[in-house]
Amino acid sequence: NINGNYPLFLAIKMGSSGMVEALLEAGADPCVQDEGAWTARHWIEMAWRNADDENKQKFSECREIIINHMVDAPLISDESWNLMFHVVCGDTSVLQQQIDLSGEDTWDCWPEGAMSPLRTVVQQGDRREMRERIGALVIAGQEVNEVDEDGQTLLMHAAQGGKWAAIRSLVHYGADVNQVDQQGRRALDYVGSQ
């Protein structure tokens, strides 16, 4: 562990399949968890899913190595992190299946004190499947007009960060563009104010 980072996780983030393989052969544990309870499999799934076409191949190679070393290991160690993983970077259809299976109890296992599922997705910014992911969460009961302690909405946070896919998706699913925060500002007032 180097300053809170495990060498295996650093190699994954860099997409270095040679380093990943060398570390695993030297005894690195692919099931070790970081402070967020993520394993090597979580990190590689996130990197692989978020990679652009140019980098997809190097992360695919790392992903294959990690999967081969974790054949019998569970993808996620606990139900809440399984749900969180699918909200943040999992396949939208898998997230939808999990929501369908859990029904009204879907969010009972969400980690206490963690950012809401919808805000977690909005923080991810412009990414593929944004509309589908936000739609699945809204349909499953997440509040599209939720506010934080400063009265700022998800739409305001997205506007402030210039997260256009999130902005379009939130508006599509009914976010109130005229809602004001405690300072009397609307989402439009936040555009470009990082």
mmCIF file of C-alpha atoms in Angstrom:
data_model
loop_
_atom_site.group_PDB
_atom_site.id
_atom_site.type_symbol
_atom_site.label_atom_id
_atom_site.label_comp_id
_atom_site.label_asym_id
_atom_site.label_seq_id
_atom_site.Cartn_x
_atom_site.Cartn_y
_atom_site.Cartn_z
ATOM 1 C CA ASN A 1 0.000 0.000 0.000
ATOM 2 C CA ILE A 2 1.589 3.268 -1.181
ATOM 3 C CA ASN A 3 -0.130 6.418 0.112
ATOM 4 C CA GLY A 4 -3.491 4.658 0.160
ATOM 5 C CA ASN A 5 -3.014 3.137 -3.307
ATOM 6 C CA TYR A 6 -2.186 -0.475 -3.970
ATOM 7 C CA PRO A 7 0.372 -1.027 -6.753
ATOM 8 C CA LEU A 8 -2.096 -3.343 -8.522
ATOM 9 C CA PHE A 9 -4.750 -0.603 -8.604
ATOM 10 C CA LEU A 10 -2.194 1.898 -9.941
ATOM 11 C CA ALA A 11 -1.179 -0.528 -12.711
ATOM 12 C CA ILE A 12 -4.848 -0.990 -13.612
ATOM 13 C CA LYS A 13 -5.456 2.772 -13.733
ATOM 14 C CA MET A 14 -2.498 3.076 -16.127
ATOM 15 C CA GLY A 15 -3.764 0.205 -18.264
ATOM 16 C CA SER A 16 -0.440 -1.613 -18.005
ATOM 17 C CA SER A 17 -1.229 -5.277 -18.635
ATOM 18 C CA GLY A 18 2.437 -6.258 -18.242
ATOM 19 C CA MET A 19 2.626 -4.647 -14.825
ATOM 20 C CA VAL A 20 -0.740 -6.106 -13.775
ATOM 21 C CA GLU A 21 0.399 -9.591 -14.769
ATOM 22 C CA ALA A 22 3.789 -9.193 -13.058
ATOM 23 C CA LEU A 23 2.191 -7.990 -9.819
ATOM 24 C CA LEU A 24 -0.316 -10.862 -9.793
ATOM 25 C CA GLU A 25 2.427 -13.408 -10.482
ATOM 26 C CA ALA A 26 4.441 -11.887 -7.626
ATOM 27 C CA GLY A 27 1.544 -12.528 -5.271
ATOM 28 C CA ALA A 28 -0.573 -9.360 -5.350
ATOM 29 C CA ASP A 29 -4.055 -10.156 -4.087
ATOM 30 C CA PRO A 30 -6.706 -9.172 -6.681
ATOM 31 C CA CYS A 31 -9.379 -9.469 -3.962
ATOM 32 C CA VAL A 32 -7.853 -6.886 -1.605
ATOM 33 C CA GLN A 33 -10.206 -3.955 -1.063
ATOM 34 C CA ASP A 34 -9.394 -0.257 -0.992
ATOM 35 C CA GLU A 35 -11.040 2.185 1.434
ATOM 36 C CA GLY A 36 -14.149 2.219 -0.756
ATOM 37 C CA ALA A 37 -14.383 -1.598 -0.657
ATOM 38 C CA TRP A 38 -13.419 -1.845 -4.342
ATOM 39 C CA THR A 39 -11.268 -4.707 -5.588
ATOM 40 C CA ALA A 40 -9.084 -4.934 -8.682
ATOM 41 C CA ARG A 41 -12.163 -6.111 -10.582
ATOM 42 C CA HIS A 42 -14.066 -2.927 -9.704
ATOM 43 C CA TRP A 43 -11.187 -0.742 -10.846
ATOM 44 C CA ILE A 44 -10.709 -2.549 -14.144
ATOM 45 C CA GLU A 45 -14.437 -2.549 -14.901
ATOM 46 C CA MET A 46 -14.575 1.201 -14.299
ATOM 47 C CA ALA A 47 -11.477 1.843 -16.426
ATOM 48 C CA TRP A 48 -12.643 -0.477 -19.214
ATOM 49 C CA ARG A 49 -16.173 0.959 -19.381
ATOM 50 C CA ASN A 50 -14.935 4.563 -19.376
ATOM 51 C CA ALA A 51 -12.102 4.057 -21.879
ATOM 52 C CA ASP A 52 -12.335 5.666 -25.274
ATOM 53 C CA ASP A 53 -11.973 3.486 -28.367
ATOM 54 C CA GLU A 54 -8.249 4.186 -28.572
ATOM 55 C CA ASN A 55 -7.558 2.869 -25.046
ATOM 56 C CA LYS A 56 -10.216 0.151 -24.859
ATOM 57 C CA GLN A 57 -7.786 -2.563 -26.014
ATOM 58 C CA LYS A 58 -5.180 -1.986 -23.287
ATOM 59 C CA PHE A 59 -7.873 -2.059 -20.614
ATOM 60 C CA SER A 60 -9.402 -5.163 -22.238
ATOM 61 C CA GLU A 61 -6.069 -6.947 -21.829
ATOM 62 C CA CYS A 62 -5.862 -5.921 -18.157
ATOM 63 C CA ARG A 63 -9.497 -6.931 -17.657
ATOM 64 C CA GLU A 64 -8.880 -10.419 -19.059
ATOM 65 C CA ILE A 65 -5.847 -10.903 -16.790
ATOM 66 C CA ILE A 66 -7.784 -9.762 -13.698
ATOM 67 C CA ILE A 67 -10.807 -11.942 -14.524
ATOM 68 C CA ASN A 68 -8.571 -14.992 -15.022
ATOM 69 C CA HIS A 69 -6.988 -14.428 -11.599
ATOM 70 C CA MET A 70 -10.362 -13.962 -9.895
ATOM 71 C CA VAL A 71 -12.273 -16.922 -11.321
ATOM 72 C CA ASP A 72 -13.801 -17.957 -7.994
ATOM 73 C CA ALA A 73 -13.842 -14.533 -6.328
ATOM 74 C CA PRO A 74 -17.086 -12.613 -5.986
ATOM 75 C CA LEU A 75 -17.259 -9.460 -8.100
ATOM 76 C CA ILE A 76 -18.425 -7.400 -5.141
ATOM 77 C CA SER A 77 -18.072 -8.280 -1.503
ATOM 78 C CA ASP A 78 -21.355 -6.908 -0.278
ATOM 79 C CA GLU A 79 -24.829 -6.021 -1.531
ATOM 80 C CA SER A 80 -24.536 -2.265 -1.147
ATOM 81 C CA TRP A 81 -21.302 -2.064 -3.120
ATOM 82 C CA ASN A 82 -22.792 -4.330 -5.778
ATOM 83 C CA LEU A 83 -25.645 -1.867 -6.218
ATOM 84 C CA MET A 84 -23.283 1.112 -6.077
ATOM 85 C CA PHE A 85 -21.030 -0.455 -8.710
ATOM 86 C CA HIS A 86 -23.935 -0.970 -11.111
ATOM 87 C CA VAL A 87 -25.212 2.563 -10.522
ATOM 88 C CA VAL A 88 -21.828 4.112 -11.237
ATOM 89 C CA CYS A 89 -20.300 2.016 -13.990
ATOM 90 C CA GLY A 90 -22.239 -1.187 -14.507
ATOM 91 C CA ASP A 91 -24.240 -2.096 -17.528
ATOM 92 C CA THR A 92 -27.560 -0.222 -17.446
ATOM 93 C CA SER A 93 -29.513 -3.403 -18.231
ATOM 94 C CA VAL A 94 -27.923 -5.149 -15.209
ATOM 95 C CA LEU A 95 -28.808 -2.155 -13.027
ATOM 96 C CA GLN A 96 -32.380 -2.335 -14.320
ATOM 97 C CA GLN A 97 -32.553 -6.075 -13.567
ATOM 98 C CA GLN A 98 -31.315 -5.484 -10.031
ATOM 99 C CA ILE A 99 -33.904 -2.725 -9.519
ATOM 100 C CA ASP A 100 -36.647 -4.978 -10.919
ATOM 101 C CA LEU A 101 -35.667 -7.824 -8.556
ATOM 102 C CA SER A 102 -35.446 -5.645 -5.440
ATOM 103 C CA GLY A 103 -38.529 -3.539 -6.082
ATOM 104 C CA GLU A 104 -39.323 -1.077 -3.314
ATOM 105 C CA ASP A 105 -36.368 -2.316 -1.228
ATOM 106 C CA THR A 106 -33.785 -1.411 -3.899
ATOM 107 C CA TRP A 107 -32.272 1.513 -2.015
ATOM 108 C CA ASP A 108 -32.390 -0.030 1.483
ATOM 109 C CA CYS A 109 -28.835 -1.312 1.104
ATOM 110 C CA TRP A 110 -27.402 1.978 -0.228
ATOM 111 C CA PRO A 111 -24.496 2.971 2.067
ATOM 112 C CA GLU A 112 -25.597 5.458 4.729
ATOM 113 C CA GLY A 113 -23.969 8.855 4.268
ATOM 114 C CA ALA A 114 -23.025 8.154 0.650
ATOM 115 C CA MET A 115 -24.039 10.493 -2.162
ATOM 116 C CA SER A 116 -27.476 9.554 -3.541
ATOM 117 C CA PRO A 117 -27.495 7.114 -6.483
ATOM 118 C CA LEU A 118 -28.740 9.810 -8.874
ATOM 119 C CA ARG A 119 -26.184 12.374 -7.721
ATOM 120 C CA THR A 120 -23.461 9.731 -8.024
ATOM 121 C CA VAL A 121 -24.379 9.237 -11.685
ATOM 122 C CA VAL A 122 -24.624 12.984 -12.366
ATOM 123 C CA GLN A 123 -21.143 13.470 -10.875
ATOM 124 C CA GLN A 124 -19.837 11.003 -13.471
ATOM 125 C CA GLY A 125 -20.511 13.654 -16.106
ATOM 126 C CA ASP A 126 -20.740 13.061 -19.833
ATOM 127 C CA ARG A 127 -20.727 9.362 -20.504
ATOM 128 C CA ARG A 128 -22.441 6.754 -22.578
ATOM 129 C CA GLU A 129 -25.799 5.522 -21.345
ATOM 130 C CA MET A 130 -26.349 8.664 -19.236
ATOM 131 C CA ARG A 131 -29.996 9.036 -20.241
ATOM 132 C CA GLU A 132 -30.749 5.336 -19.702
ATOM 133 C CA ARG A 133 -28.944 5.270 -16.343
ATOM 134 C CA ILE A 134 -30.710 8.406 -15.055
ATOM 135 C CA GLY A 135 -34.021 7.105 -16.416
ATOM 136 C CA ALA A 136 -33.638 3.769 -14.611
ATOM 137 C CA LEU A 137 -32.926 5.564 -11.341
ATOM 138 C CA VAL A 138 -35.815 8.043 -11.676
ATOM 139 C CA ILE A 139 -38.252 5.254 -12.556
ATOM 140 C CA ALA A 140 -36.946 3.324 -9.537
ATOM 141 C CA GLY A 141 -37.858 6.188 -7.226
ATOM 142 C CA GLN A 142 -34.865 8.507 -7.162
ATOM 143 C CA GLU A 143 -35.876 12.190 -6.958
ATOM 144 C CA VAL A 144 -34.804 14.113 -10.075
ATOM 145 C CA ASN A 145 -35.193 17.440 -8.212
ATOM 146 C CA GLU A 146 -33.308 16.418 -5.056
ATOM 147 C CA VAL A 147 -31.477 19.252 -3.332
ATOM 148 C CA ASP A 148 -28.346 19.319 -1.209
ATOM 149 C CA GLU A 149 -27.767 21.212 2.035
ATOM 150 C CA ASP A 150 -27.290 24.472 0.057
ATOM 151 C CA GLY A 151 -30.543 24.025 -1.836
ATOM 152 C CA GLN A 152 -28.694 23.174 -5.055
ATOM 153 C CA THR A 153 -30.340 20.668 -7.371
ATOM 154 C CA LEU A 154 -28.725 17.944 -9.422
ATOM 155 C CA LEU A 155 -29.344 20.120 -12.481
ATOM 156 C CA MET A 156 -27.395 22.979 -10.854
ATOM 157 C CA HIS A 157 -24.472 20.658 -10.083
ATOM 158 C CA ALA A 158 -24.481 19.343 -13.640
ATOM 159 C CA ALA A 159 -24.644 22.892 -15.059
ATOM 160 C CA GLN A 160 -21.792 24.046 -12.847
ATOM 161 C CA GLY A 161 -19.616 21.198 -14.072
ATOM 162 C CA GLY A 162 -20.593 21.593 -17.727
ATOM 163 C CA LYS A 163 -21.917 18.018 -17.766
ATOM 164 C CA TRP A 164 -24.098 18.313 -20.861
ATOM 165 C CA ALA A 165 -25.261 14.703 -21.106
ATOM 166 C CA ALA A 166 -26.409 14.850 -17.481
ATOM 167 C CA ILE A 167 -28.152 18.205 -18.067
ATOM 168 C CA ARG A 168 -30.047 16.878 -21.102
ATOM 169 C CA SER A 169 -30.986 13.682 -19.263
ATOM 170 C CA LEU A 170 -32.167 15.418 -16.098
ATOM 171 C CA VAL A 171 -34.323 17.846 -18.104
ATOM 172 C CA HIS A 172 -35.689 14.934 -20.151
ATOM 173 C CA TYR A 173 -36.776 13.202 -16.924
ATOM 174 C CA GLY A 174 -38.458 16.297 -15.479
ATOM 175 C CA ALA A 175 -35.841 18.327 -13.626
ATOM 176 C CA ASP A 176 -37.221 21.759 -12.770
ATOM 177 C CA VAL A 177 -35.122 24.301 -14.686
ATOM 178 C CA ASN A 178 -36.641 27.192 -12.697
ATOM 179 C CA GLN A 179 -35.993 25.876 -9.184
ATOM 180 C CA VAL A 180 -33.834 28.281 -7.142
ATOM 181 C CA ASP A 181 -31.235 27.558 -4.470
ATOM 182 C CA GLN A 182 -30.748 29.409 -1.167
ATOM 183 C CA GLN A 183 -28.981 32.246 -3.030
ATOM 184 C CA GLY A 184 -31.833 32.636 -5.513
ATOM 185 C CA ARG A 185 -29.837 31.127 -8.406
ATOM 186 C CA ARG A 186 -31.264 28.823 -11.064
ATOM 187 C CA ALA A 187 -29.434 26.085 -12.951
ATOM 188 C CA LEU A 188 -28.796 28.445 -15.878
ATOM 189 C CA ASP A 189 -26.924 30.758 -13.512
ATOM 190 C CA TYR A 190 -24.473 27.946 -12.774
ATOM 191 C CA VAL A 191 -23.443 27.212 -16.361
ATOM 192 C CA GLY A 192 -19.684 27.550 -16.596
ATOM 193 C CA SER A 193 -19.207 28.710 -12.989
ATOM 194 C CA GLN A 194 -16.843 25.904 -11.895
#
